[in-house]
Amino acid sequence: YSHRTALTLHDLTDQMPAKIDMIVPTRFRRSAAIPRVLKLHYADLLLEEIERIDDVPATTPLRTFFDLWRSEEMPLEVIRTAFKSAADLGKITRKELSKAVKNPEWGKMAASIGVKI
């Protein structure tokens, strides 16, 4: 699970998403219709970007914030507030952030939500 669904699974928001967000590989193709309750996002995730919450696979908090920022599906202020909560709860570490901001896109996200490394 990803995006808003992952944010909910990580207990970083009280907003329930209207659809279930899932990331599938970029090469994923399905001949049958996608159920209306699902919203598919396409990306090739690294194993380190996935964790299990009660045995349910979900993107890590850091990857979740990046996906939400990139999709522009949530206001920056909501992302900023949830990010601060994740950091305060220890769900995102300085080590993770330091590694992530080496990627220019992640650095842009951090700057746009006011994260200082």
mmCIF file of C-alpha atoms in Angstrom:
data_model
loop_
_atom_site.group_PDB
_atom_site.id
_atom_site.type_symbol
_atom_site.label_atom_id
_atom_site.label_comp_id
_atom_site.label_asym_id
_atom_site.label_seq_id
_atom_site.Cartn_x
_atom_site.Cartn_y
_atom_site.Cartn_z
ATOM 1 C CA TYR A 1 0.000 0.000 0.000
ATOM 2 C CA SER A 2 1.145 3.532 -0.648
ATOM 3 C CA HIS A 3 0.245 7.212 -0.668
ATOM 4 C CA ARG A 4 -2.738 8.127 1.558
ATOM 5 C CA THR A 5 -3.384 4.485 2.440
ATOM 6 C CA ALA A 6 0.173 4.041 3.745
ATOM 7 C CA LEU A 7 -0.074 7.318 5.663
ATOM 8 C CA THR A 8 -3.155 5.918 7.404
ATOM 9 C CA LEU A 9 -1.465 2.558 8.087
ATOM 10 C CA HIS A 10 1.466 4.408 9.694
ATOM 11 C CA ASP A 11 -1.024 6.274 11.952
ATOM 12 C CA LEU A 12 0.165 9.622 10.602
ATOM 13 C CA THR A 13 -3.245 10.956 9.637
ATOM 14 C CA ASP A 14 -6.836 10.595 10.716
ATOM 15 C CA GLN A 15 -8.091 11.165 7.178
ATOM 16 C CA MET A 16 -9.440 8.014 5.568
ATOM 17 C CA PRO A 17 -8.652 7.812 1.858
ATOM 18 C CA ALA A 18 -11.586 7.443 -0.541
ATOM 19 C CA LYS A 19 -9.705 4.734 -2.424
ATOM 20 C CA ILE A 20 -7.019 2.209 -1.539
ATOM 21 C CA ASP A 21 -3.673 3.369 -2.950
ATOM 22 C CA MET A 22 -1.326 0.685 -4.224
ATOM 23 C CA ILE A 23 1.988 0.897 -6.034
ATOM 24 C CA VAL A 24 2.514 -1.683 -8.742
ATOM 25 C CA PRO A 25 5.648 -2.188 -10.845
ATOM 26 C CA THR A 26 5.946 0.038 -13.913
ATOM 27 C CA ARG A 27 5.678 -3.050 -16.126
ATOM 28 C CA PHE A 28 2.403 -4.164 -14.469
ATOM 29 C CA ARG A 29 -0.419 -4.764 -16.945
ATOM 30 C CA ARG A 30 -3.869 -6.123 -16.276
ATOM 31 C CA SER A 31 -6.401 -7.117 -18.903
ATOM 32 C CA ALA A 32 -9.384 -7.009 -16.518
ATOM 33 C CA ALA A 33 -10.790 -3.785 -15.149
ATOM 34 C CA ILE A 34 -9.169 -2.397 -12.019
ATOM 35 C CA PRO A 35 -11.675 -2.436 -9.130
ATOM 36 C CA ARG A 36 -13.013 1.068 -8.470
ATOM 37 C CA VAL A 37 -11.928 0.933 -4.852
ATOM 38 C CA LEU A 38 -8.258 0.808 -5.942
ATOM 39 C CA LYS A 39 -6.063 3.624 -7.165
ATOM 40 C CA LEU A 40 -2.948 2.230 -8.792
ATOM 41 C CA HIS A 41 0.335 4.117 -8.922
ATOM 42 C CA TYR A 42 3.233 2.852 -11.013
ATOM 43 C CA ALA A 43 6.776 2.742 -9.649
ATOM 44 C CA ASP A 44 9.608 0.303 -9.144
ATOM 45 C CA LEU A 45 10.266 0.237 -5.413
ATOM 46 C CA LEU A 46 13.455 -0.778 -3.685
ATOM 47 C CA LEU A 47 13.132 -3.374 -0.909
ATOM 48 C CA GLU A 48 14.279 -0.727 1.578
ATOM 49 C CA GLU A 49 11.227 1.387 0.654
ATOM 50 C CA ILE A 50 8.783 -1.287 1.846
ATOM 51 C CA GLU A 51 7.976 -2.362 5.374
ATOM 52 C CA ARG A 52 5.282 -4.465 6.985
ATOM 53 C CA ILE A 53 2.648 -3.066 9.317
ATOM 54 C CA ASP A 54 0.747 -5.895 10.999
ATOM 55 C CA ASP A 55 1.995 -8.132 8.181
ATOM 56 C CA VAL A 56 0.631 -5.751 5.512
ATOM 57 C CA PRO A 57 3.205 -4.409 3.031
ATOM 58 C CA ALA A 58 3.334 -0.622 2.862
ATOM 59 C CA THR A 59 5.769 1.990 1.692
ATOM 60 C CA THR A 60 8.026 3.361 4.415
ATOM 61 C CA PRO A 61 7.021 6.712 5.886
ATOM 62 C CA LEU A 62 9.760 8.519 3.954
ATOM 63 C CA ARG A 63 8.733 6.932 0.633
ATOM 64 C CA THR A 64 5.088 7.649 1.460
ATOM 65 C CA PHE A 65 5.800 11.357 1.914
ATOM 66 C CA PHE A 66 7.770 11.466 -1.308
ATOM 67 C CA ASP A 67 4.925 9.808 -3.223
ATOM 68 C CA LEU A 68 2.337 12.178 -1.754
ATOM 69 C CA TRP A 69 4.485 15.220 -2.505
ATOM 70 C CA ARG A 70 5.174 14.068 -6.039
ATOM 71 C CA SER A 71 1.523 13.266 -6.784
ATOM 72 C CA GLU A 72 0.336 16.630 -5.429
ATOM 73 C CA GLU A 73 -2.698 14.826 -3.980
ATOM 74 C CA MET A 74 -2.368 16.479 -0.580
ATOM 75 C CA PRO A 75 -1.703 20.065 0.439
ATOM 76 C CA LEU A 76 1.917 20.696 1.442
ATOM 77 C CA GLU A 77 0.796 21.811 4.893
ATOM 78 C CA VAL A 78 -0.827 18.416 5.550
ATOM 79 C CA ILE A 79 2.315 16.626 4.351
ATOM 80 C CA ARG A 80 4.491 18.943 6.470
ATOM 81 C CA THR A 81 2.425 18.284 9.614
ATOM 82 C CA ALA A 82 2.385 14.501 9.098
ATOM 83 C CA PHE A 83 6.130 14.540 8.358
ATOM 84 C CA LYS A 84 6.819 16.355 11.626
ATOM 85 C CA SER A 85 4.723 13.780 13.480
ATOM 86 C CA ALA A 86 6.648 10.938 11.817
ATOM 87 C CA ALA A 87 9.964 12.530 12.768
ATOM 88 C CA ASP A 88 8.814 13.167 16.351
ATOM 89 C CA LEU A 89 7.712 9.524 16.632
ATOM 90 C CA GLY A 90 11.047 8.269 15.285
ATOM 91 C CA LYS A 91 9.485 6.834 12.122
ATOM 92 C CA ILE A 92 11.964 8.843 10.051
ATOM 93 C CA THR A 93 15.589 9.136 11.102
ATOM 94 C CA ARG A 94 18.241 11.727 10.255
ATOM 95 C CA LYS A 95 20.279 8.918 8.688
ATOM 96 C CA GLU A 96 17.416 8.085 6.304
ATOM 97 C CA LEU A 97 16.968 11.752 5.448
ATOM 98 C CA SER A 98 20.669 12.325 4.868
ATOM 99 C CA LYS A 99 20.756 9.398 2.464
ATOM 100 C CA ALA A 100 17.527 10.392 0.700
ATOM 101 C CA VAL A 101 18.404 14.026 0.023
ATOM 102 C CA LYS A 102 21.359 12.925 -2.088
ATOM 103 C CA ASN A 103 18.697 12.305 -4.735
ATOM 104 C CA PRO A 104 17.825 15.741 -6.184
ATOM 105 C CA GLU A 105 14.077 15.024 -6.293
ATOM 106 C CA TRP A 106 14.021 14.017 -2.631
ATOM 107 C CA GLY A 107 15.995 17.156 -1.839
ATOM 108 C CA LYS A 108 13.328 19.249 -3.588
ATOM 109 C CA MET A 109 10.619 17.561 -1.535
ATOM 110 C CA ALA A 110 12.503 18.188 1.710
ATOM 111 C CA ALA A 111 12.998 21.847 0.829
ATOM 112 C CA SER A 112 9.354 22.337 -0.179
ATOM 113 C CA ILE A 113 8.034 20.976 3.123
ATOM 114 C CA GLY A 114 10.688 22.775 5.171
ATOM 115 C CA VAL A 115 12.800 19.820 6.270
ATOM 116 C CA LYS A 116 16.279 20.795 7.374
ATOM 117 C CA ILE A 117 19.029 18.204 7.315
#
